[in-house]
PDB file of C-alpha atoms in Angstrom:
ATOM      1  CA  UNK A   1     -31.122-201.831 158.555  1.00  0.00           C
ATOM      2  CA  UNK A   2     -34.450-202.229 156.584  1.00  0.00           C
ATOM      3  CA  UNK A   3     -34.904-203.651 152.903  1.00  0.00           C
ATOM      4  CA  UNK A   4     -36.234-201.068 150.257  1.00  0.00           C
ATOM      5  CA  UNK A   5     -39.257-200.817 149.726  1.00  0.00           C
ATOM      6  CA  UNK A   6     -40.383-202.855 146.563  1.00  0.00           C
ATOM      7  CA  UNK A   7     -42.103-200.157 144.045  1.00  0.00           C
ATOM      8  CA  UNK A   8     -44.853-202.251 142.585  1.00  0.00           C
ATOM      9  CA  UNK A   9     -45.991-202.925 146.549  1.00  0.00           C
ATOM     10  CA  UNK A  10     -45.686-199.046 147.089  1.00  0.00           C
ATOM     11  CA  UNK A  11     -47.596-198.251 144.326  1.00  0.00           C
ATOM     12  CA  UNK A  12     -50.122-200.588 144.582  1.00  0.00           C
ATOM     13  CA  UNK A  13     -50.788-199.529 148.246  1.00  0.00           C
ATOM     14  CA  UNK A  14     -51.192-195.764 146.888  1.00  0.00           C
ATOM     15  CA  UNK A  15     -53.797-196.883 144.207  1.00  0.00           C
ATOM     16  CA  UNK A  16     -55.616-198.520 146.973  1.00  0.00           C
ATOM     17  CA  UNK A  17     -55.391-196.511 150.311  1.00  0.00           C
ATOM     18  CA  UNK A  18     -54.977-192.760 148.286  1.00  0.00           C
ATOM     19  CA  UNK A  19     -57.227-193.217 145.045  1.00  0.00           C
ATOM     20  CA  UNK A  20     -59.518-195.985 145.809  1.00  0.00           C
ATOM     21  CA  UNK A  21     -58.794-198.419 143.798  1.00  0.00           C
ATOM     22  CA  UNK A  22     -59.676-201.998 145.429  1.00  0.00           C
ATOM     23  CA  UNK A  23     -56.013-203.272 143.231  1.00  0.00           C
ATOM     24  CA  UNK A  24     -53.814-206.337 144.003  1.00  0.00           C
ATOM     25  CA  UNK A  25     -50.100-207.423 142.968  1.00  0.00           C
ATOM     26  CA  UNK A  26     -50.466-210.593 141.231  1.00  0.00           C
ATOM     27  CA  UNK A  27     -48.676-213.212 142.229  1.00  0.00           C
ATOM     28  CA  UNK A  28     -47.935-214.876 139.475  1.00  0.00           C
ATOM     29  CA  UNK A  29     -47.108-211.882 136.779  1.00  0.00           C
ATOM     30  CA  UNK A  30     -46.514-209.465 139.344  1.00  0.00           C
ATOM     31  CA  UNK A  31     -48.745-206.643 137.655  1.00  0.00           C
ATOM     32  CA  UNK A  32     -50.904-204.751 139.566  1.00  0.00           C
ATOM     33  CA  UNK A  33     -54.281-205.730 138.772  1.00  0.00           C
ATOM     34  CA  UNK A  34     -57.895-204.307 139.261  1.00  0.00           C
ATOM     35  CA  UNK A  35     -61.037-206.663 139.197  1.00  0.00           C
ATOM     36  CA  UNK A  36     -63.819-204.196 138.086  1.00  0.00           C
ATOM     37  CA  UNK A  37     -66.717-204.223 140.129  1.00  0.00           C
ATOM     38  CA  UNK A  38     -66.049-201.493 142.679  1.00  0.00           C
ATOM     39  CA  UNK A  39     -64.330-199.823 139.717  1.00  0.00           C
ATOM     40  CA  UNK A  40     -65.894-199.903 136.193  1.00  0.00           C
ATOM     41  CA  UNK A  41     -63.949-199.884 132.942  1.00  0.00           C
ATOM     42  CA  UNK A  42     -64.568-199.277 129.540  1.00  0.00           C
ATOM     43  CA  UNK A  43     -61.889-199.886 126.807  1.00  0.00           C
ATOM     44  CA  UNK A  44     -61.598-197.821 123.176  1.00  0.00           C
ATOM     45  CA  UNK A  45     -59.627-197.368 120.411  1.00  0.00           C
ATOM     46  CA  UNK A  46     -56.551-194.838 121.148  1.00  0.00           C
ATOM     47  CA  UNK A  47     -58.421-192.090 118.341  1.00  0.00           C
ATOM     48  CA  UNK A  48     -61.700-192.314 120.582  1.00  0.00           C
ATOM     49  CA  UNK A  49     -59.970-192.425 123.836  1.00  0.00           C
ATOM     50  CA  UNK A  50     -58.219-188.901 122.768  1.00  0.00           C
ATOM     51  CA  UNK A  51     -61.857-187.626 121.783  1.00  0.00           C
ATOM     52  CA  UNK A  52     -63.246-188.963 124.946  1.00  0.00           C
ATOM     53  CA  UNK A  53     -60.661-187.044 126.759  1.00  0.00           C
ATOM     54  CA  UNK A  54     -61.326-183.920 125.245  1.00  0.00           C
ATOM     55  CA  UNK A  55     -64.872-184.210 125.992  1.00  0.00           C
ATOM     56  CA  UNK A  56     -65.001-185.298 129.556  1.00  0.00           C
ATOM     57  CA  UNK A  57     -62.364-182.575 129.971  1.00  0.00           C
ATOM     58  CA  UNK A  58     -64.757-179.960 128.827  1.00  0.00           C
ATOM     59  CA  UNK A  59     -67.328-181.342 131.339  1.00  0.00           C
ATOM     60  CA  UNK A  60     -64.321-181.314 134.317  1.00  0.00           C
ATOM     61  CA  UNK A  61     -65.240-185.201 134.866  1.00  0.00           C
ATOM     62  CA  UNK A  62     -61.834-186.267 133.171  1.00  0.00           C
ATOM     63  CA  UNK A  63     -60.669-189.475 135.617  1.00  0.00           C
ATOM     64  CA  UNK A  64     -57.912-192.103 135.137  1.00  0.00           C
ATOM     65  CA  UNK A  65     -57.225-193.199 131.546  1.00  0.00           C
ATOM     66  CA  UNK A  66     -55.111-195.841 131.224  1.00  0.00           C
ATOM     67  CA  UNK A  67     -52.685-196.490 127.603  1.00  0.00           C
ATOM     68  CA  UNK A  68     -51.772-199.643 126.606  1.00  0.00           C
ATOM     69  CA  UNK A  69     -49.095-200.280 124.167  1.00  0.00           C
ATOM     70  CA  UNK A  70     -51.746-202.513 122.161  1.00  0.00           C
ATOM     71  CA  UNK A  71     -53.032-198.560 120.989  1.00  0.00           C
ATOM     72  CA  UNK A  72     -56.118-199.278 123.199  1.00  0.00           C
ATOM     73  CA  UNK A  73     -57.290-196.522 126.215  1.00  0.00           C
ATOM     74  CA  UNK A  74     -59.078-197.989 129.552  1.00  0.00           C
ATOM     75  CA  UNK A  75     -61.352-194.907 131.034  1.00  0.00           C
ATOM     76  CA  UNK A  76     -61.799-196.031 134.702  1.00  0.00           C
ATOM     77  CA  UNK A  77     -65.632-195.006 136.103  1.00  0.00           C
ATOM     78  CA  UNK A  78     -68.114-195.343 139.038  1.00  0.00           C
ATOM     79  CA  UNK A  79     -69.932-198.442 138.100  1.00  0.00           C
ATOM     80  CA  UNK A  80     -73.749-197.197 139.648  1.00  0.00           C
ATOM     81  CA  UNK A  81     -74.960-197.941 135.871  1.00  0.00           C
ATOM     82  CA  UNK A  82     -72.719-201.037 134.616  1.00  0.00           C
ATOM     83  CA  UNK A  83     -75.571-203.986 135.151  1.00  0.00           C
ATOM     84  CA  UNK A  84     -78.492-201.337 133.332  1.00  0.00           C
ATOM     85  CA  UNK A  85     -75.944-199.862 130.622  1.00  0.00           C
ATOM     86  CA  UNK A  86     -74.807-203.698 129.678  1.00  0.00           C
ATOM     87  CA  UNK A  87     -78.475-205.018 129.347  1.00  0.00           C
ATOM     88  CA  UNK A  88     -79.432-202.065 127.220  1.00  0.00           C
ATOM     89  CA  UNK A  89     -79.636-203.454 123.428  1.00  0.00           C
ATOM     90  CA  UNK A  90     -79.363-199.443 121.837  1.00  0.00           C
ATOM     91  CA  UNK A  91     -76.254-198.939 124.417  1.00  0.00           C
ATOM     92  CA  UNK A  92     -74.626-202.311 123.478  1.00  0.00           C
ATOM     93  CA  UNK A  93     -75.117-201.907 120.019  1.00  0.00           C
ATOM     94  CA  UNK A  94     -73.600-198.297 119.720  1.00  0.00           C
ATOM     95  CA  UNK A  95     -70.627-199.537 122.307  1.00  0.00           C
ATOM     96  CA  UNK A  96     -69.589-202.372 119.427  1.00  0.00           C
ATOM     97  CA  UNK A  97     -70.187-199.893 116.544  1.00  0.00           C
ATOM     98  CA  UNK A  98     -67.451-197.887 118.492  1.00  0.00           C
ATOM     99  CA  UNK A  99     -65.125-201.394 119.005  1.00  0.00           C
ATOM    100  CA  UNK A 100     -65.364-200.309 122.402  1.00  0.00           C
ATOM    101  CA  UNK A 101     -66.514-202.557 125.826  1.00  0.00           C
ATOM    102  CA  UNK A 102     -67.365-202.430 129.308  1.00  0.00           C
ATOM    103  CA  UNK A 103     -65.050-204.398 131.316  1.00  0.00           C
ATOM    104  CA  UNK A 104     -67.455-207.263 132.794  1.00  0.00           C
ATOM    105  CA  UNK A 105     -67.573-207.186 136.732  1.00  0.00           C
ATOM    106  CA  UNK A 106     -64.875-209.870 137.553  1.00  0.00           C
ATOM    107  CA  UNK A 107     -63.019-209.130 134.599  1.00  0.00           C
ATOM    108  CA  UNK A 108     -59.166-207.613 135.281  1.00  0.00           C
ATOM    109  CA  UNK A 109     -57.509-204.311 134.647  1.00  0.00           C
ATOM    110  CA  UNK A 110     -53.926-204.032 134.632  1.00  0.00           C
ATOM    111  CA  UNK A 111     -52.957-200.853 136.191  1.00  0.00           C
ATOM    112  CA  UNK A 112     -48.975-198.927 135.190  1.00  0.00           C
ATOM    113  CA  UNK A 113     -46.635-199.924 137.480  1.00  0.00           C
ATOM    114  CA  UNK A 114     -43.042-198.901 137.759  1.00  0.00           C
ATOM    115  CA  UNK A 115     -42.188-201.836 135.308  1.00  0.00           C
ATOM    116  CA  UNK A 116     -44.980-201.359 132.790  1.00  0.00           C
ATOM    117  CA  UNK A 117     -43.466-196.689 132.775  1.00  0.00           C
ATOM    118  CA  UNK A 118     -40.040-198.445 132.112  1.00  0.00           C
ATOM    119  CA  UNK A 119     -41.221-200.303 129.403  1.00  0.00           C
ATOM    120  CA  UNK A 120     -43.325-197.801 127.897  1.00  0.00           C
ATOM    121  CA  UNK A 121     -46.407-200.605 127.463  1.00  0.00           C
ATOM    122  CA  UNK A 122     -48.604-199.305 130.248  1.00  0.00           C
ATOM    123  CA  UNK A 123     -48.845-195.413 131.107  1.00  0.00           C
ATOM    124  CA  UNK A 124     -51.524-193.229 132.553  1.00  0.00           C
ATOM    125  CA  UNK A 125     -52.738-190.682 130.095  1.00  0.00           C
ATOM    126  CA  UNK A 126     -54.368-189.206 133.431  1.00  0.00           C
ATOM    127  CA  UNK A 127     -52.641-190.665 136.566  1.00  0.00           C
ATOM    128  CA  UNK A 128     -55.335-191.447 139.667  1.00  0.00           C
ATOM    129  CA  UNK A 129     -55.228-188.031 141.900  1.00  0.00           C
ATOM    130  CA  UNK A 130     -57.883-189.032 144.488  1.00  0.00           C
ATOM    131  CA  UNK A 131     -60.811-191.553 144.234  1.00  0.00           C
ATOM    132  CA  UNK A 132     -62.848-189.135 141.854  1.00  0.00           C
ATOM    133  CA  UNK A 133     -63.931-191.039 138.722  1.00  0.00           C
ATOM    134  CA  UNK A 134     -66.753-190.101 136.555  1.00  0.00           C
ATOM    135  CA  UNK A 135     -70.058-192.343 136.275  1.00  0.00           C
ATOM    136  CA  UNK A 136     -70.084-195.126 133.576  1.00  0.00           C
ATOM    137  CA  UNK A 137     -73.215-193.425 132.161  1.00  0.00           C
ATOM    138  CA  UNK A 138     -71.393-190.342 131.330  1.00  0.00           C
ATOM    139  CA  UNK A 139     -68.304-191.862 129.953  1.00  0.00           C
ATOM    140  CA  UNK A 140     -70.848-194.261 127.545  1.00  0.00           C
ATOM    141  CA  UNK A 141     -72.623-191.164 126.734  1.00  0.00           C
ATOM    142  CA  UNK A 142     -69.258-189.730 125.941  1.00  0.00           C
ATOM    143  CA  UNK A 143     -68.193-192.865 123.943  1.00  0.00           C
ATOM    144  CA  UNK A 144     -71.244-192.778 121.886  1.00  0.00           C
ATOM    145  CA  UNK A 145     -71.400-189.130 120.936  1.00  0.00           C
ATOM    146  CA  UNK A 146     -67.783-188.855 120.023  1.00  0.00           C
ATOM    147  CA  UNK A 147     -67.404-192.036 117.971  1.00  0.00           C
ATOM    148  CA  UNK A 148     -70.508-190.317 115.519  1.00  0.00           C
ATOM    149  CA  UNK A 149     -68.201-187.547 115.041  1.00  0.00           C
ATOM    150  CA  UNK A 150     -65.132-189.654 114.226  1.00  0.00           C
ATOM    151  CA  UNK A 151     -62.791-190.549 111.474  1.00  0.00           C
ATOM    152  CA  UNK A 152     -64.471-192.938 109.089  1.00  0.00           C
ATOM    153  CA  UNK A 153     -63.846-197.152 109.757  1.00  0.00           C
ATOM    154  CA  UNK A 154     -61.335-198.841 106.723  1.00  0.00           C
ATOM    155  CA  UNK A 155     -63.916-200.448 104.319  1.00  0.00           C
ATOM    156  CA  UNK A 156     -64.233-203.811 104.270  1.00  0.00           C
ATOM    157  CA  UNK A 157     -60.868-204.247 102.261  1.00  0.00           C
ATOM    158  CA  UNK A 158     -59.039-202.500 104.714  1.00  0.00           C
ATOM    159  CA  UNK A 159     -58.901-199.226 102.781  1.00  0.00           C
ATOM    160  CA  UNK A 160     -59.875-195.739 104.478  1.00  0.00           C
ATOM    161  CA  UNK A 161     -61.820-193.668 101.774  1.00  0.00           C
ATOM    162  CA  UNK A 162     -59.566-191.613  99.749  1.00  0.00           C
ATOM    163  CA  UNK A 163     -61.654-188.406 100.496  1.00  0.00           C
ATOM    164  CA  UNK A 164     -61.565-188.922 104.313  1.00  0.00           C
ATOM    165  CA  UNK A 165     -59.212-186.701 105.591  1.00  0.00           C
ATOM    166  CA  UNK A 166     -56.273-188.855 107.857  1.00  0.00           C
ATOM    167  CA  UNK A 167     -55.488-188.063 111.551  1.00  0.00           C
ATOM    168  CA  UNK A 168     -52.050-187.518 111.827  1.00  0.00           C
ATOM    169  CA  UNK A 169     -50.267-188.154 115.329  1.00  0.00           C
TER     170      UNK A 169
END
């Protein structure tokens, strides 16, 4: 009679042989984890993440998003840009005006696991289908375009302009 099969093994093996993703268990936390590299990431703000959806939905080049119970989206990309985009003054400039930043080559992404959907912490807004994931130029070029269109930042005191209209959830 076999053991079960552990779940976070399972599922890490299905990120990496059926989507692509070069992912690990860790040993220590035992979260599956993604060093980018192979796999670009860029993190936003929940708001622009939704925005970002929308628009890379539009363009049918929608791939993983990741949530993360800290209200912050991971958009995972094809990194053929990551080096030129993060030497690009204009590009890194716009990226902090949105509060949002590429995931450094070495750097780690945790992907949901079976633990993190029990928990509710760490969910995929779009689960991993197959190894498509749009290039990191488009998602910037996303990123940037949407953030000029969205709700106004708190003012330095922390107050959002009483005739700025609020998102509601």
């Amino acid at each position: 009679m076999s053991a079960p099969a552990d779940p976070t093994l399972t599922r890490c093996l299905h990120y990496r042989h059926i989507c692509g993703l070069p992912c690990f268990v860790d040993g220590e936390t035992g979260r599956i984890t993604l060093r980018a590299g192979a796999v670009a990431a860029v993190t936003v703000s929940e708001w622009l993440g939704e925005m970002v959806y929308t628009d890379l939905s539009r363009q049918y080049l929608l791939g993983p998003v990741i949530a993360h119970g800290s209200g912050r989206w991971s958009i995972l990309a094809r990194p053929d840009d990551t080096g030129t985009l993060a030497a690009d003054s204009d590009v890194f400039t716009a990226l902090l005006r949105a509060a949002a930043t590429i995931v450094p080559d070495g750097g780690e992404v945790v992907l949901p696991s079976p633990g993190d959907e029990r928990t509710g912490y760490r969910r995929w807004v779009v689960a991993p289908r197959d190894t498509f994931r749009p290039h990191i130029s488009t998602v910037v070029h996303s990123i940037v375009t949407c953030s000029r269109t969205g709700p106004e930042p708190l003012r330095r005191d922390g107050i959002q302009n009483p005739d700025t209209p609020r998102r509601h959830s």
